[in-house]
Amino acid sequence: MAKNLTTLALASLLTLPLIGCMTTNNVQPIATKPFVIDSETYQSAGKSQRIKFIVLHYTVSDNERSIQLLTKGKVSAHYLIMDNDDDKIYNLVPEGERAWHAGDGGFAGRTILNDTSIGIEIVNKGIQPQYKDALKDSELDYHPYKHFVEFDEVQIKKVAQLVQDIAMRYDISPKNIIGHSDLAPSRKIDPGAKFPWQRLHEEYGIAAWYDEADKQFFMKETQLATPTIPEVKQAFRDYGYQINSTAEWDKASRDVIYAFQLHFRPLKPTGQMDIETYAILKALNKKYAGRDDFY
Ligand SMILES: [Zn+2]
């Protein structure tokens, strides 16, 4: 009995280092004493935050289903705002890790936004059930304002607190606080026409909004001289939208107009270019001119 135990103990001693080597890919110690990382003596001036965007979404589901989707599957978000009237904001993915919420698309010259954004999902059904199929048998290409579901007041307050905090910590530019539709206009329409961007800007200083006087000025200017389609498309590009270079308003280009209107002219999102839409775009470009760092 005693002999068996000794044999077992010896066998363990012999096999343990072998297992260790296999699991660490044969990594050998470099020095007997580890080298020291000195983070104090020298510091680089040229640097910036990795997080550059906040992307807002709605879940198209209720609380229960949203939790299922965002915790069990291949879709996720850093934060989830449910529609309970309580004091909770749920953090599902640590901010230092990537959440899988943005998908294909781009904004402000960057693509693969999961790398550089914080994603916030808000529980909201999106399109009201009676309008779900409204585009199928009608002249409508896009859902108008009244088809969308309202957000609860408590959700807006939670979004305001969360976005304010994240934007401040990462020094995020107001125009880089966007909706999913802004970065993927042909795939997504969330957070929809009833997400109150203007109110968030005016009441809480969050995200971008144009000045009314600038809009009026550019409306007059546009009435005097109609811009060409390439000029209008360039203005979209200047603001950050990805848009093609065709000299027509094809479906993909109209999707960009619609995404822009959902965000900045939510009461009348048509997917058609008009003077007011262009004037708002010009007013935004005037106010938020300049590019982010691209080093
Ligand atoms: Zn989304």
Short mmCIF file of C-alpha atoms and ligand atoms in Angstrom, two decimals:
data_model
loop_
_atom_site.label_atom_id
_atom_site.label_comp_id
_atom_site.label_asym_id
_atom_site.label_seq_id
_atom_site.Cartn_x
_atom_site.Cartn_y
_atom_site.Cartn_z
CA MET A 1 0.00 0.00 0.00
CA ALA A 2 2.74 2.40 1.06
CA LYS A 3 4.77 1.47 -2.00
CA ASN A 4 1.84 2.19 -4.32
CA LEU A 5 1.39 5.65 -2.84
CA THR A 6 5.06 6.47 -3.36
CA THR A 7 4.87 5.35 -6.97
CA LEU A 8 1.83 7.53 -7.54
CA ALA A 9 3.49 10.55 -5.97
CA LEU A 10 6.58 10.06 -8.12
CA ALA A 11 4.48 9.71 -11.24
CA SER A 12 2.72 13.01 -10.49
CA LEU A 13 6.01 14.81 -9.98
CA LEU A 14 7.29 13.55 -13.30
CA THR A 15 4.19 14.39 -15.32
CA LEU A 16 3.36 17.81 -13.84
CA PRO A 17 6.22 19.80 -15.43
CA LEU A 18 5.48 18.12 -18.75
CA ILE A 19 1.83 19.26 -18.64
CA GLY A 20 3.02 22.74 -17.67
CA CYS A 21 5.25 22.97 -20.74
CA MET A 22 2.52 21.79 -23.07
CA THR A 23 -0.04 24.30 -21.89
CA THR A 24 2.32 27.29 -22.03
CA ASN A 25 3.66 26.60 -25.54
CA ASN A 26 7.17 25.90 -24.28
CA VAL A 27 7.61 29.44 -22.93
CA GLN A 28 10.85 29.57 -20.96
CA PRO A 29 11.72 32.18 -18.32
CA ILE A 30 13.80 34.99 -19.97
CA ALA A 31 15.66 36.14 -16.92
CA THR A 32 15.96 34.84 -13.40
CA LYS A 33 14.58 38.18 -12.21
CA PRO A 34 11.79 39.78 -14.37
CA PHE A 35 12.59 43.10 -16.10
CA VAL A 36 10.73 46.12 -14.77
CA ILE A 37 8.15 48.11 -16.82
CA ASP A 38 8.67 51.79 -16.02
CA SER A 39 5.51 53.78 -16.78
CA GLU A 40 6.57 56.92 -14.92
CA THR A 41 9.84 58.26 -16.36
CA TYR A 42 8.82 58.97 -19.99
CA GLN A 43 5.39 59.70 -21.46
CA SER A 44 4.31 60.14 -25.11
CA ALA A 45 2.41 63.28 -26.10
CA GLY A 46 0.85 61.75 -29.23
CA LYS A 47 -1.99 59.55 -28.05
CA SER A 48 -5.78 59.35 -27.96
CA GLN A 49 -8.61 57.27 -26.62
CA ARG A 50 -9.41 53.98 -28.34
CA ILE A 51 -13.14 54.56 -27.73
CA LYS A 52 -14.36 57.22 -30.21
CA PHE A 53 -18.08 56.51 -30.65
CA ILE A 54 -21.22 55.81 -28.67
CA VAL A 55 -23.77 53.83 -30.69
CA LEU A 56 -27.42 53.77 -29.61
CA HIS A 57 -29.80 50.96 -30.50
CA TYR A 58 -33.27 49.67 -29.76
CA THR A 59 -33.76 45.96 -29.20
CA VAL A 60 -37.10 45.33 -31.04
CA SER A 61 -38.02 43.14 -28.03
CA ASP A 62 -39.31 43.21 -24.49
CA ASN A 63 -37.05 43.00 -21.42
CA GLU A 64 -36.98 39.24 -21.14
CA ARG A 65 -36.24 38.54 -24.80
CA SER A 66 -33.68 41.36 -24.97
CA ILE A 67 -31.73 39.81 -22.09
CA GLN A 68 -31.84 36.43 -23.81
CA LEU A 69 -30.59 37.86 -27.11
CA LEU A 70 -27.87 40.00 -25.59
CA THR A 71 -26.46 37.52 -23.09
CA LYS A 72 -26.75 34.14 -24.80
CA GLY A 73 -26.15 34.71 -28.51
CA LYS A 74 -23.64 36.33 -30.82
CA VAL A 75 -25.08 39.81 -30.37
CA SER A 76 -24.15 41.90 -27.36
CA ALA A 77 -23.85 45.45 -26.07
CA HIS A 78 -21.91 47.12 -23.31
CA TYR A 79 -25.07 48.45 -21.70
CA LEU A 80 -28.74 47.52 -21.62
CA ILE A 81 -31.49 49.90 -20.62
CA MET A 82 -34.74 48.07 -19.91
CA ASP A 83 -38.13 49.70 -19.59
CA ASN A 84 -38.55 49.04 -15.87
CA ASP A 85 -39.16 52.15 -13.78
CA ASP A 86 -36.23 51.44 -11.45
CA ASP A 87 -32.68 52.70 -10.87
CA LYS A 88 -30.84 50.03 -12.88
CA ILE A 89 -28.65 50.30 -15.97
CA TYR A 90 -27.15 46.91 -16.86
CA ASN A 91 -23.49 46.57 -17.88
CA LEU A 92 -23.22 43.36 -19.96
CA VAL A 93 -19.73 43.72 -21.47
CA PRO A 94 -16.80 45.50 -19.75
CA GLU A 95 -15.96 48.75 -21.56
CA GLY A 96 -12.42 47.52 -22.20
CA GLU A 97 -13.71 44.61 -24.25
CA ARG A 98 -15.52 44.55 -27.61
CA ALA A 99 -19.28 44.10 -27.68
CA TRP A 100 -20.82 42.80 -30.90
CA HIS A 101 -23.42 45.44 -31.69
CA ALA A 102 -22.39 47.57 -34.69
CA GLY A 103 -21.74 45.08 -37.52
CA ASP A 104 -20.87 46.22 -41.05
CA GLY A 105 -20.81 49.92 -41.77
CA GLY A 106 -18.85 53.02 -40.89
CA PHE A 107 -18.89 56.61 -39.76
CA ALA A 108 -16.45 59.52 -39.71
CA GLY A 109 -13.93 57.66 -41.85
CA ARG A 110 -13.82 54.59 -39.65
CA THR A 111 -15.17 51.11 -40.18
CA ILE A 112 -15.46 48.09 -37.85
CA LEU A 113 -16.99 50.28 -35.17
CA ASN A 114 -17.14 47.44 -32.64
CA ASP A 115 -13.42 48.18 -32.17
CA THR A 116 -13.89 51.82 -31.24
CA SER A 117 -17.36 52.22 -29.76
CA ILE A 118 -19.47 51.67 -26.69
CA GLY A 119 -22.83 50.13 -27.58
CA ILE A 120 -26.03 50.88 -25.69
CA GLU A 121 -29.19 48.84 -26.30
CA ILE A 122 -32.54 50.29 -25.23
CA VAL A 123 -35.56 48.03 -24.83
CA ASN A 124 -38.14 49.28 -27.33
CA LYS A 125 -40.30 47.44 -29.86
CA GLY A 126 -39.23 49.68 -32.77
CA ILE A 127 -42.11 49.71 -35.23
CA GLN A 128 -45.63 49.40 -33.76
CA PRO A 129 -47.15 45.95 -34.50
CA GLN A 130 -49.95 47.34 -36.70
CA TYR A 131 -47.37 49.03 -38.98
CA LYS A 132 -44.87 46.14 -39.19
CA ASP A 133 -45.97 45.24 -42.73
CA ALA A 134 -46.97 48.75 -43.73
CA LEU A 135 -44.25 49.10 -46.37
CA LYS A 136 -45.15 45.91 -48.21
CA ASP A 137 -48.40 46.86 -49.92
CA SER A 138 -48.06 50.63 -50.12
CA GLU A 139 -46.30 53.46 -51.84
CA LEU A 140 -44.19 54.00 -48.73
CA ASP A 141 -40.48 53.21 -48.97
CA TYR A 142 -39.76 54.13 -45.38
CA HIS A 143 -41.54 54.17 -42.03
CA PRO A 144 -42.84 57.64 -41.06
CA TYR A 145 -42.58 59.09 -37.55
CA LYS A 146 -45.94 57.77 -36.32
CA HIS A 147 -44.99 54.11 -36.97
CA PHE A 148 -42.32 54.12 -34.25
CA VAL A 149 -42.85 53.23 -30.59
CA GLU A 150 -42.26 55.92 -27.93
CA PHE A 151 -39.47 55.49 -25.40
CA ASP A 152 -40.34 55.65 -21.70
CA GLU A 153 -39.34 58.78 -19.82
CA VAL A 154 -37.20 56.79 -17.38
CA GLN A 155 -35.26 55.27 -20.31
CA ILE A 156 -34.41 58.72 -21.67
CA LYS A 157 -33.15 59.80 -18.24
CA LYS A 158 -31.02 56.65 -17.96
CA VAL A 159 -29.60 57.17 -21.46
CA ALA A 160 -28.81 60.79 -20.59
CA GLN A 161 -26.87 59.89 -17.47
CA LEU A 162 -24.99 57.01 -19.12
CA VAL A 163 -24.07 58.84 -22.33
CA GLN A 164 -22.98 61.96 -20.43
CA ASP A 165 -20.67 59.86 -18.29
CA ILE A 166 -19.16 57.80 -21.14
CA ALA A 167 -18.72 60.83 -23.43
CA MET A 168 -16.89 62.71 -20.69
CA ARG A 169 -14.60 59.82 -19.72
CA TYR A 170 -13.47 59.15 -23.31
CA ASP A 171 -13.75 62.75 -24.54
CA ILE A 172 -16.08 61.68 -27.36
CA SER A 173 -16.93 64.27 -30.01
CA PRO A 174 -20.69 65.17 -30.00
CA LYS A 175 -21.10 64.10 -33.64
CA ASN A 176 -19.65 60.67 -32.85
CA ILE A 177 -22.62 59.90 -30.59
CA ILE A 178 -24.74 58.20 -33.22
CA GLY A 179 -27.54 55.77 -33.91
CA HIS A 180 -27.05 52.32 -35.42
CA SER A 181 -28.80 53.63 -38.56
CA ASP A 182 -26.19 56.38 -38.96
CA LEU A 183 -23.41 53.84 -39.40
CA ALA A 184 -25.43 51.23 -41.33
CA PRO A 185 -28.17 53.13 -43.22
CA SER A 186 -29.14 50.28 -45.56
CA ARG A 187 -29.38 47.66 -42.81
CA LYS A 188 -30.69 49.43 -39.73
CA ILE A 189 -33.26 52.03 -38.66
CA ASP A 190 -32.67 51.97 -34.88
CA PRO A 191 -32.95 53.81 -32.54
CA GLY A 192 -35.69 55.23 -34.81
CA ALA A 193 -37.54 58.50 -35.30
CA LYS A 194 -38.81 58.70 -31.70
CA PHE A 195 -35.38 58.69 -30.11
CA PRO A 196 -35.20 62.28 -28.81
CA TRP A 197 -31.81 63.50 -30.06
CA GLN A 198 -32.83 67.17 -29.98
CA ARG A 199 -34.09 66.94 -26.42
CA LEU A 200 -30.92 65.14 -25.26
CA HIS A 201 -28.83 67.90 -26.81
CA GLU A 202 -30.89 70.76 -25.43
CA GLU A 203 -31.59 69.42 -21.94
CA TYR A 204 -28.42 67.46 -21.22
CA GLY A 205 -25.78 68.77 -23.65
CA ILE A 206 -25.49 65.35 -25.26
CA ALA A 207 -24.62 64.64 -28.91
CA ALA A 208 -24.90 66.98 -31.91
CA TRP A 209 -27.71 69.29 -32.98
CA TYR A 210 -27.80 72.21 -35.41
CA ASP A 211 -28.48 75.87 -34.66
CA GLU A 212 -31.86 77.02 -35.99
CA ALA A 213 -30.45 80.33 -37.32
CA ASP A 214 -27.88 78.44 -39.41
CA LYS A 215 -30.60 76.20 -40.80
CA GLN A 216 -32.66 79.26 -41.82
CA PHE A 217 -29.61 80.83 -43.47
CA PHE A 218 -28.82 77.69 -45.48
CA MET A 219 -32.47 77.28 -46.49
CA LYS A 220 -32.40 80.72 -48.11
CA GLU A 221 -29.03 80.00 -49.72
CA THR A 222 -30.25 76.65 -51.09
CA GLN A 223 -33.38 78.26 -52.55
CA LEU A 224 -31.17 80.66 -54.50
CA ALA A 225 -28.77 78.04 -55.83
CA THR A 226 -29.74 74.38 -56.00
CA PRO A 227 -26.79 72.12 -55.21
CA THR A 228 -25.91 69.19 -57.48
CA ILE A 229 -26.29 65.61 -56.27
CA PRO A 230 -22.48 65.16 -55.96
CA GLU A 231 -22.37 68.35 -53.85
CA VAL A 232 -25.09 67.07 -51.52
CA LYS A 233 -23.38 63.68 -51.24
CA GLN A 234 -20.10 65.39 -50.39
CA ALA A 235 -21.86 67.28 -47.58
CA PHE A 236 -23.05 63.92 -46.17
CA ARG A 237 -19.49 62.63 -46.39
CA ASP A 238 -18.16 65.75 -44.67
CA TYR A 239 -20.43 65.07 -41.73
CA GLY A 240 -19.35 61.42 -41.46
CA TYR A 241 -21.87 59.38 -43.43
CA GLN A 242 -20.74 56.71 -45.87
CA ILE A 243 -22.48 57.34 -49.21
CA ASN A 244 -21.76 56.18 -52.76
CA SER A 245 -20.54 58.40 -55.61
CA THR A 246 -23.30 57.81 -58.15
CA ALA A 247 -24.88 60.98 -59.56
CA GLU A 248 -28.38 59.83 -58.63
CA TRP A 249 -30.52 59.14 -55.61
CA ASP A 250 -30.47 55.36 -55.86
CA LYS A 251 -31.87 53.20 -53.05
CA ALA A 252 -28.56 53.05 -51.12
CA SER A 253 -28.26 56.86 -51.27
CA ARG A 254 -31.88 57.35 -50.21
CA ASP A 255 -31.21 55.05 -47.25
CA VAL A 256 -28.56 57.55 -46.12
CA ILE A 257 -31.02 60.46 -46.48
CA TYR A 258 -33.55 58.50 -44.42
CA ALA A 259 -30.99 57.66 -41.69
CA PHE A 260 -30.02 61.33 -41.53
CA GLN A 261 -33.67 62.42 -41.30
CA LEU A 262 -34.43 59.83 -38.59
CA HIS A 263 -31.70 61.52 -36.57
CA PHE A 264 -32.01 65.20 -37.46
CA ARG A 265 -35.52 65.69 -38.90
CA PRO A 266 -37.44 62.90 -37.19
CA LEU A 267 -40.97 64.27 -37.69
CA LYS A 268 -40.64 63.96 -41.48
CA PRO A 269 -38.31 61.12 -42.47
CA THR A 270 -39.03 60.49 -46.16
CA GLY A 271 -35.82 59.26 -47.78
CA GLN A 272 -36.23 62.14 -50.28
CA MET A 273 -33.76 65.00 -50.48
CA ASP A 274 -35.30 68.41 -49.90
CA ILE A 275 -34.20 71.95 -49.05
CA GLU A 276 -34.75 71.64 -45.31
CA THR A 277 -32.78 68.37 -45.05
CA TYR A 278 -29.86 69.86 -46.96
CA ALA A 279 -29.97 73.06 -44.88
CA ILE A 280 -29.81 71.01 -41.66
CA LEU A 281 -26.84 69.07 -43.04
CA LYS A 282 -25.03 72.29 -43.94
CA ALA A 283 -25.81 73.78 -40.51
CA LEU A 284 -24.34 70.69 -38.82
CA ASN A 285 -21.22 70.84 -40.98
CA LYS A 286 -20.75 74.49 -40.08
CA LYS A 287 -21.08 73.81 -36.35
CA TYR A 288 -19.08 70.58 -36.17
CA ALA A 289 -16.43 71.22 -38.81
CA GLY A 290 -13.11 69.46 -38.59
CA ARG A 291 -11.96 65.89 -38.39
CA ASP A 292 -10.93 63.68 -35.55
CA ASP A 293 -7.37 62.52 -35.21
CA PHE A 294 -6.34 59.81 -37.66
CA TYR A 295 -2.86 59.02 -36.45
ZN ZN B 1 -28.95 48.24 -33.52
#
